Amino acid sequence: MKPIVIFGAGDIAELADFYFTREAGRVVAAFVVDVGYLDAHTRFGRPLVALDEISARFPAASHDAFVALSYQSMNRLRAAKCTALKEAGYELASYISPRATVYTKRIGENAFILEDNTIQPFVTIGDNVTLWSGNHIGHHSVIGSNCFITSHVVVSGGVTIGENSFLGVNTTIRDHVSLGAFTLVGAGGLITKDTAAESVHMPIDHTEERRVKSTRLKSI
């Protein structure tokens, strides 16, 4: 397997380094950031390089790439960096924890699937999807590209989650429900019916829908 260059220099990048090296036996060659964020020569003991220098120092012919970013801008930033690295010729690696229970091979590139996830048969997961630890993804569900699913989320069977959606911790999605693209569900949310694209659902004493598009929020 080729060494990996990781886009990002924060906590998630450090976690990706940990998991790829410790659990997957991969070699992490360097961390990559946009030139405006290049504030040192190294990060976490490895070279830190600008994106426009990566091809010369760690070429795509001999390196894979992984984008280790959060859900900022409803996952659009992470998606944009995946596109940039692919256009530069890199193949995007995925990390799937050996401690996860996975009964499907239909998982896209740049996946980040941590320990204790249960992914049942006939599930389809798009590109650039993060499943933090401890989720249940029910049979025949489809998770669109660029989604970020945090921890202890229950996705019942036959659910469709639209691209770029974000599900907070302890969210529960009823079976055969479809979430529109860019749906945001806050921690502890209970979704029992289809959601509109860019809708926001924040539980108080119950889960309510707010009249604001998720793409207009400044705090995520």
XYZ file of N, CA and C in Angstrom:
660
model
N 0.836 -1.202 0.000
C 0.000 0.000 0.000
C 0.872 1.254 0.000
N 0.409 2.278 -0.681
C 1.163 3.530 -0.751
C 1.089 4.282 0.587
N 2.121 5.065 0.887
C 1.994 5.988 2.026
C 0.865 6.993 1.768
N 0.392 7.601 2.853
C -0.746 8.514 2.769
C -0.316 9.927 3.139
N -0.846 10.906 2.420
C -0.771 12.297 2.864
C -2.154 12.672 3.377
N -2.193 13.302 4.545
C -3.455 13.641 5.190
C -3.695 15.134 5.084
N -4.819 15.525 4.470
C -5.187 16.945 4.448
C -5.843 17.281 5.781
N -5.255 18.297 6.447
C -5.748 18.704 7.758
C -4.599 18.711 8.746
N -4.769 19.497 9.799
C -3.700 19.592 10.802
C -4.291 19.763 12.202
N -5.553 19.417 12.357
C -6.215 19.549 13.653
C -6.436 18.206 14.324
N -7.405 18.197 15.228
C -7.664 16.986 16.011
C -8.037 15.787 15.132
N -8.884 16.021 14.127
C -9.308 14.894 13.297
C -8.144 14.352 12.479
N -7.249 15.238 12.034
C -6.050 14.786 11.320
C -5.174 13.934 12.232
N -5.023 14.361 13.471
C -4.220 13.576 14.418
C -4.865 12.209 14.662
N -6.216 12.191 14.770
C -6.909 10.913 14.938
C -6.732 10.017 13.706
N -6.821 10.605 12.517
C -6.635 9.810 11.300
C -5.238 9.209 11.264
N -4.249 9.996 11.644
C -2.876 9.482 11.726
C -2.826 8.288 12.680
N -3.450 8.447 13.849
C -3.459 7.370 14.852
C -4.086 6.103 14.283
N -5.270 6.230 13.701
C -5.985 5.039 13.237
C -5.296 4.395 12.034
N -4.872 5.205 11.066
C -4.234 4.620 9.878
C -2.952 3.884 10.246
N -2.142 4.470 11.135
C -0.863 3.830 11.457
C -1.044 2.675 12.436
N -1.845 2.862 13.474
C -1.973 1.838 14.522
C -2.884 0.692 14.127
N -3.996 0.998 13.470
C -4.992 -0.042 13.206
C -4.937 -0.591 11.782
N -4.455 0.207 10.830
C -4.475 -0.233 9.434
C -3.090 -0.512 8.874
N -2.049 -0.264 9.641
C -0.694 -0.545 9.169
C -0.234 0.331 8.025
N -0.847 1.502 7.862
C -0.461 2.421 6.792
C 0.623 3.371 7.289
N 1.386 3.898 6.355
C 2.410 4.897 6.656
C 1.866 6.273 6.297
N 1.867 7.195 7.246
C 1.475 8.580 6.980
C 2.734 9.378 6.694
N 2.807 9.934 5.467
C 4.026 10.609 5.034
C 4.060 12.074 5.436
N 2.892 12.728 5.453
C 2.889 14.169 5.704
C 1.464 14.643 5.957
N 1.364 15.847 6.514
C 0.085 16.547 6.631
C 0.079 17.709 5.646
N -1.101 18.035 5.137
C -1.240 19.038 4.082
C -2.274 20.067 4.525
N -2.003 21.338 4.267
C -2.946 22.418 4.554
C -2.910 23.425 3.408
N -3.912 24.278 3.348
C -3.827 25.412 2.428
C -2.682 26.312 2.882
N -2.091 27.015 1.925
C -0.879 27.774 2.226
C -1.094 28.797 3.342
N -2.285 29.341 3.465
C -2.560 30.323 4.507
C -2.522 29.749 5.911
N -2.578 28.440 6.032
C -2.555 27.777 7.342
C -1.209 27.113 7.625
N -0.232 27.372 6.766
C 1.090 26.759 6.945
C 1.863 27.565 7.990
N 1.793 27.158 9.243
C 2.397 27.905 10.338
C 3.584 27.200 10.977
N 4.026 26.088 10.384
C 5.165 25.347 10.921
C 5.684 24.422 9.827
N 6.827 23.800 10.091
C 7.383 22.842 9.122
C 6.927 21.414 9.415
N 6.480 21.172 10.633
C 6.035 19.828 10.990
C 4.731 19.904 11.787
N 4.013 18.798 11.812
C 2.815 18.657 12.649
C 2.730 17.195 13.086
N 2.573 16.997 14.361
C 2.496 15.654 14.947
C 3.707 14.793 14.541
N 4.866 15.458 14.422
C 6.101 14.739 14.115
C 6.318 14.395 12.660
N 5.459 14.929 11.788
C 5.604 14.643 10.352
C 5.662 15.963 9.582
N 6.175 15.926 8.331
C 6.224 17.163 7.542
C 4.837 17.782 7.367
N 4.799 19.111 7.420
C 3.577 19.866 7.135
C 3.845 20.700 5.895
N 3.062 20.462 4.839
C 3.327 21.120 3.558
C 2.059 21.786 3.038
N 2.263 22.770 2.176
C 1.146 23.469 1.547
C 0.570 22.622 0.412
N -0.727 22.794 0.181
C -1.396 21.997 -0.848
C -0.752 22.177 -2.213
N -0.313 23.405 -2.531
C 0.262 23.619 -3.858
C 1.686 23.082 -3.992
N 2.239 22.533 -2.910
C 3.568 21.928 -2.969
C 3.521 20.402 -2.877
N 2.352 19.867 -2.625
C 2.276 18.447 -2.282
C 2.681 17.559 -3.455
N 2.295 17.951 -4.672
C 2.594 17.090 -5.820
C 4.089 16.951 -6.056
N 4.848 18.014 -5.781
C 6.292 17.966 -6.000
C 6.999 17.145 -4.927
N 6.529 17.247 -3.682
C 7.230 16.581 -2.583
C 6.699 15.177 -2.303
N 5.417 14.969 -2.504
C 4.801 13.656 -2.227
C 3.851 13.342 -3.382
N 4.408 12.943 -4.530
C 3.596 12.840 -5.759
C 2.493 11.786 -5.685
N 1.473 12.018 -6.484
C 0.310 11.124 -6.510
C 0.677 9.726 -7.001
N 1.701 9.616 -7.812
C 2.082 8.299 -8.333
C 2.526 7.355 -7.223
N 2.990 7.927 -6.119
C 3.536 7.080 -5.055
C 2.860 7.314 -3.707
N 1.785 8.115 -3.705
C 1.099 8.388 -2.440
C -0.418 8.402 -2.643
N -1.162 7.905 -1.655
C -2.597 8.117 -1.568
C -2.853 9.343 -0.703
N -4.111 9.763 -0.638
C -4.469 10.939 0.172
C -5.716 10.631 0.995
N -5.870 11.372 2.069
C -7.069 11.276 2.902
C -7.384 12.663 3.441
N -8.627 13.060 3.384
C -9.050 14.377 3.872
C -9.657 14.202 5.257
N -8.999 14.783 6.254
C -9.410 14.625 7.655
C -9.906 15.968 8.181
N -11.102 16.323 7.781
C -11.724 17.567 8.219
C -13.076 17.256 8.859
N -13.646 18.250 9.517
C -14.899 18.061 10.230
C -16.087 18.312 9.285
N -17.186 18.727 9.880
C -18.437 18.969 9.148
C -18.624 20.445 8.819
N -17.554 21.228 8.857
C -17.648 22.671 8.616
C -18.375 22.951 7.306
N -19.231 23.976 7.337
C -20.012 24.377 6.166
C -20.849 23.215 5.632
N -21.454 22.479 6.555
C -22.265 21.322 6.182
C -21.495 20.380 5.253
N -20.251 20.126 5.636
C -19.396 19.134 4.967
C -18.898 19.575 3.586
N -19.203 20.795 3.190
C -18.792 21.223 1.852
C -17.285 21.444 1.757
N -16.663 21.903 2.847
C -15.210 22.109 2.809
C -14.491 20.775 2.620
N -14.898 19.768 3.386
C -14.246 18.454 3.245
C -14.436 17.913 1.832
N -15.627 18.086 1.286
C -15.884 17.615 -0.078
C -15.012 18.347 -1.092
N -14.845 19.651 -0.892
C -14.040 20.439 -1.835
C -12.584 19.983 -1.831
N -12.064 19.644 -0.661
C -10.661 19.193 -0.605
C -10.505 17.809 -1.215
N -11.528 16.962 -1.073
C -11.485 15.674 -1.765
C -11.388 15.880 -3.275
N -12.210 16.801 -3.774
C -12.186 17.091 -5.210
C -10.825 17.616 -5.639
N -10.246 18.525 -4.853
C -8.950 19.104 -5.209
C -7.857 18.040 -5.273
N -7.852 17.139 -4.312
C -6.813 16.099 -4.312
C -7.022 15.104 -5.446
N -8.271 14.790 -5.758
C -8.514 13.881 -6.874
C -8.108 14.521 -8.194
N -8.388 15.805 -8.335
C -7.979 16.498 -9.561
C -6.460 16.565 -9.686
N -5.768 16.492 -8.547
C -4.298 16.461 -8.566
C -3.762 15.053 -8.805
N -4.656 14.092 -8.937
C -4.252 12.743 -9.317
C -4.175 11.743 -8.181
N -4.526 12.143 -6.965
C -4.424 11.232 -5.820
C -5.650 10.315 -5.737
N -5.397 9.073 -5.355
C -6.481 8.182 -4.976
C -6.766 8.403 -3.499
N -8.052 8.438 -3.146
C -8.435 8.712 -1.760
C -8.571 7.412 -0.982
N -7.842 7.334 0.106
C -7.884 6.148 0.964
C -9.094 6.223 1.887
N -9.473 5.074 2.435
C -10.523 5.000 3.446
C -9.989 4.268 4.664
N -10.542 4.632 5.819
C -10.251 3.885 7.035
C -11.552 3.264 7.537
N -11.565 1.943 7.661
C -12.698 1.211 8.236
C -12.152 0.389 9.386
N -12.584 0.698 10.577
C -12.019 0.061 11.762
C -12.205 -1.457 11.730
N -11.156 -2.191 12.071
C -11.332 -3.651 12.211
C -12.231 -3.998 13.386
N -12.545 -3.040 14.226
C -13.433 -3.262 15.376
C -14.884 -2.898 15.050
N -15.161 -2.541 13.798
C -16.531 -2.309 13.343
C -17.085 -3.598 12.746
N -18.419 -3.735 12.794
C -19.084 -4.890 12.180
C -19.706 -4.412 10.879
N -19.140 -4.849 9.776
C -19.519 -4.298 8.470
C -19.927 -5.437 7.539
N -21.199 -5.408 7.100
C -21.724 -6.453 6.222
C -21.989 -5.930 4.811
N -21.315 -4.888 4.415
C -21.457 -4.405 3.047
C -20.098 -3.997 2.508
N -19.930 -4.135 1.206
C -18.726 -3.658 0.541
C -19.002 -2.376 -0.242
N -20.256 -1.932 -0.191
C -20.635 -0.738 -0.964
C -20.357 0.522 -0.138
N -19.072 0.818 -0.013
C -18.614 1.971 0.753
C -17.677 2.777 -0.130
N -17.923 4.056 -0.244
C -17.155 4.908 -1.140
C -15.782 5.271 -0.597
N -15.114 6.146 -1.336
C -13.747 6.561 -0.976
C -13.772 7.632 0.111
N -12.620 7.801 0.733
C -12.447 8.771 1.836
C -13.463 8.532 2.965
N -13.763 7.259 3.190
C -14.616 6.908 4.331
C -13.781 6.919 5.607
N -14.420 7.283 6.706
C -13.761 7.287 8.018
C -14.754 6.640 8.982
N -14.611 5.335 9.180
C -15.578 4.541 9.945
C -14.859 3.991 11.166
N -15.235 4.486 12.317
C -14.511 4.169 13.548
C -15.102 2.941 14.247
N -14.557 2.651 15.410
C -14.867 1.411 16.114
C -16.341 1.351 16.561
N -16.817 0.121 16.677
C -18.138 -0.193 17.240
C -19.310 0.269 16.380
N -19.076 0.565 15.124
C -20.193 0.770 14.205
C -20.727 -0.589 13.776
N -22.058 -0.678 13.631
C -22.676 -1.865 13.055
C -23.364 -1.452 11.766
N -22.882 -1.992 10.669
C -23.435 -1.669 9.348
C -24.005 -2.952 8.776
N -25.337 -3.006 8.673
C -26.011 -4.246 8.315
C -25.959 -4.511 6.808
N -26.370 -5.730 6.392
C -26.330 -6.076 4.967
C -27.166 -5.118 4.102
N -26.705 -4.968 2.860
C -27.392 -4.211 1.810
C -27.415 -2.698 2.076
N -26.527 -2.251 2.911
C -26.353 -0.808 3.120
C -25.422 -0.265 2.042
N -25.700 0.953 1.584
C -24.824 1.642 0.638
C -24.363 2.953 1.263
N -23.066 3.177 1.252
C -22.483 4.393 1.832
C -21.705 5.112 0.741
N -22.002 6.370 0.521
C -21.362 7.144 -0.538
C -19.929 7.522 -0.210
N -19.391 8.423 -1.024
C -18.018 8.896 -0.828
C -17.956 9.903 0.320
N -16.782 9.919 0.964
C -16.478 10.978 1.935
C -17.477 11.028 3.083
N -17.767 9.862 3.629
C -18.706 9.754 4.753
C -17.935 9.430 6.025
N -18.238 10.153 7.093
C -17.663 9.874 8.407
C -18.722 9.242 9.296
N -18.380 8.101 9.874
C -19.204 7.466 10.903
C -18.358 7.416 12.164
N -18.624 8.297 13.079
C -17.873 8.286 14.334
C -18.218 6.996 15.072
N -17.824 6.792 16.294
C -17.934 5.479 16.917
C -19.364 5.160 17.380
N -19.712 3.872 17.323
C -20.886 3.361 18.006
C -22.226 3.554 17.336
N -22.294 3.649 16.026
C -23.571 3.851 15.334
C -24.164 2.523 14.841
N -25.478 2.542 14.635
C -26.180 1.422 14.012
C -26.749 1.918 12.680
N -26.328 1.268 11.592
C -26.848 1.614 10.261
C -27.649 0.413 9.776
N -28.986 0.574 9.742
C -29.871 -0.539 9.455
C -29.847 -0.985 8.004
N -30.288 -2.209 7.796
C -30.286 -2.856 6.490
C -30.975 -2.021 5.405
N -30.437 -2.094 4.201
C -30.989 -1.435 3.020
C -31.036 0.100 3.140
N -30.312 0.646 4.047
C -30.239 2.110 4.129
C -29.192 2.640 3.151
N -29.376 3.879 2.757
C -28.450 4.535 1.830
C -27.985 5.839 2.475
N -26.693 5.988 2.624
C -26.130 7.222 3.176
C -25.424 7.954 2.042
N -25.892 9.141 1.721
C -25.332 9.898 0.618
C -23.920 10.374 0.890
N -23.270 10.808 -0.156
C -21.889 11.282 -0.037
C -21.808 12.518 0.867
N -20.650 12.665 1.491
C -20.284 13.843 2.295
C -21.095 13.984 3.585
N -21.674 12.909 4.067
C -22.403 12.980 5.341
C -21.450 12.828 6.525
N -21.856 13.372 7.663
C -21.095 13.240 8.908
C -22.080 12.762 9.968
N -21.865 11.531 10.429
C -22.729 10.930 11.442
C -21.904 10.764 12.699
N -22.324 11.383 13.770
C -21.485 11.465 14.966
C -21.496 10.141 15.734
N -21.974 10.068 16.952
C -21.883 8.825 17.730
C -23.242 8.405 18.257
N -23.423 7.085 18.373
C -24.625 6.482 18.953
C -25.889 6.942 18.227
N -25.761 7.029 16.930
C -26.899 7.329 16.058
C -27.527 6.008 15.622
N -28.864 5.967 15.638
C -29.582 4.791 15.166
C -30.281 5.140 13.858
N -29.828 4.528 12.787
C -30.476 4.654 11.484
C -31.206 3.342 11.245
N -32.524 3.381 11.274
C -33.305 2.155 11.122
C -33.250 1.654 9.681
N -33.875 0.529 9.420
C -33.776 -0.072 8.101
C -34.464 0.732 7.016
N -33.898 0.695 5.822
C -34.513 1.317 4.669
C -34.517 2.821 4.662
N -33.664 3.434 5.431
C -33.577 4.903 5.507
C -32.683 5.432 4.389
N -33.024 6.605 3.873
C -32.152 7.305 2.922
C -31.746 8.637 3.538
N -30.450 8.871 3.591
C -29.923 10.124 4.147
C -29.290 10.909 3.008
N -29.793 12.090 2.750
C -29.311 12.894 1.631
C -27.885 13.364 1.813
N -27.272 13.711 0.706
C -25.873 14.149 0.713
C -25.663 15.334 1.654
N -24.464 15.354 2.266
C -23.991 16.463 3.106
C -24.781 16.639 4.400
N -25.545 15.647 4.790
C -26.309 15.769 6.030
C -25.416 15.579 7.246
N -25.889 16.098 8.388
C -25.181 15.978 9.668
C -26.164 15.471 10.704
N -25.779 14.386 11.409
C -26.616 13.819 12.466
C -25.855 13.900 13.777
N -26.422 14.626 14.764
C -25.777 14.764 16.058
C -25.874 13.500 16.885
N -25.175 13.493 18.012
C -25.114 12.289 18.846
C -26.505 11.894 19.330
N -26.723 10.593 19.365
C -27.966 9.996 19.858
C -29.188 10.315 19.005
N -28.971 10.677 17.767
C -30.098 10.832 16.838
C -30.699 9.470 16.526
N -32.012 9.453 16.368
C -32.709 8.232 15.944
C -33.537 8.550 14.707
N -33.391 7.728 13.682
C -34.151 7.901 12.438
C -35.069 6.688 12.267
N -36.370 6.930 12.162
C -37.325 5.831 11.987
C -37.129 5.147 10.649
N -37.581 3.898 10.551
C -37.386 3.113 9.334
C -38.120 3.733 8.139
N -37.505 3.571 6.965
C -38.060 3.990 5.679
C -38.356 5.490 5.601
N -37.588 6.276 6.320
C -37.664 7.733 6.233
C -36.557 8.227 5.308
N -36.841 9.300 4.569
C -35.834 9.907 3.696
C -35.501 11.309 4.190
N -34.232 11.570 4.357
C -33.756 12.899 4.761
C -33.244 13.623 3.519
N -33.699 14.852 3.312
C -33.219 15.627 2.182
C -31.747 15.992 2.329
N -31.140 16.356 1.216
C -29.732 16.765 1.244
C -29.539 17.937 2.204
N -28.422 17.958 2.888
C -28.052 19.028 3.822
C -28.991 19.103 5.028
N -29.623 17.996 5.379
C -30.412 17.981 6.612
C -29.482 18.027 7.816
N -29.842 18.824 8.805
C -29.082 18.904 10.052
C -29.999 18.484 11.202
N -29.555 17.485 11.970
C -30.311 17.033 13.137
C -29.426 17.209 14.368
N -29.929 17.951 15.342
C -29.163 18.182 16.560
C -29.121 16.958 17.456
N -28.258 17.020 18.463
C -28.069 15.891 19.366
C -29.391 15.472 20.005
N -29.648 14.177 20.020
C -30.858 13.648 20.635
C -32.088 13.752 19.778
N -31.961 14.120 18.532
C -33.109 14.287 17.648
C -33.795 12.964 17.326
N -35.121 13.049 17.158
C -35.924 11.893 16.745
C -36.643 12.274 15.465
N -36.323 11.596 14.385
C -36.917 11.905 13.079
C -37.837 10.762 12.689
N -39.131 11.072 12.541
C -40.121 10.027 12.237
C -40.776 10.217 10.873
N -40.400 11.279 10.154
C -40.973 11.499 8.827
C -39.918 12.129 7.937
N -40.200 12.182 6.635
C -39.239 12.714 5.676
C -38.903 14.173 6.007
N -37.676 14.573 5.691
C -37.263 15.958 5.923
C -36.963 16.642 4.596
N -37.128 17.949 4.581
C -36.837 18.730 3.382
C -35.339 19.007 3.285
N -34.866 19.257 2.071
C -33.462 19.632 1.874
C -33.142 20.888 2.674
N -31.957 20.918 3.284
C -31.432 22.059 4.044
C -32.259 22.342 5.305
N -33.050 21.406 5.744
C -33.842 21.634 6.954
C -33.006 21.386 8.207
N -33.413 22.048 9.310
C -32.707 21.971 10.585
C -33.687 21.454 11.632
N -33.268 20.460 12.398
C -34.135 19.829 13.392
C -33.396 19.801 14.720
N -33.851 20.615 15.667
C -33.178 20.755 16.952
C -34.150 20.399 18.068
N -33.922 19.318 18.801
C -34.841 18.941 19.869
C -34.799 19.922 21.035
N -35.969 20.206 21.595
C -36.055 20.966 22.847
C -36.712 20.003 23.831
N -38.065 20.079 23.967
C -38.729 18.993 24.666
C -39.242 17.978 23.651
N -39.163 18.363 22.390
C -39.421 17.459 21.294
C -38.599 17.963 20.116
N -38.599 17.234 19.028
C -37.809 17.630 17.876
C -38.629 18.537 16.975
N -38.148 19.738 16.761
C -38.888 20.674 15.930
C -38.049 21.101 14.730
N -38.709 21.549 13.692
C -38.034 22.051 12.505
C -37.984 23.567 12.562
N -36.839 24.145 12.336
C -36.704 25.595 12.359
C -36.760 26.170 10.945
N -37.178 27.419 10.856
C -37.344 28.062 9.559
C -36.053 28.738 9.117
N -35.001 27.960 9.001
C -33.728 28.479 8.527
C -33.027 27.382 7.734
N -32.378 27.794 6.670
C -31.647 26.814 5.863
C -30.334 26.484 6.559
N -29.967 25.205 6.581
C -28.734 24.799 7.254
C -27.508 25.453 6.626
N -27.562 25.767 5.357
C -26.414 26.367 4.686
C -26.223 27.836 5.043
N -27.200 28.434 5.770
C -27.074 29.836 6.174
C -26.523 29.972 7.593
N -26.361 28.852 8.305
C -25.864 28.916 9.668
C -24.371 29.232 9.668
N -23.938 30.029 10.624
C -22.529 30.421 10.703
C -21.744 29.595 11.708
N -22.444 28.847 12.558
C -21.760 28.144 13.631
C -21.474 26.694 13.319
N -21.647 26.286 12.078
C -21.309 24.915 11.721
C -20.672 24.891 10.347
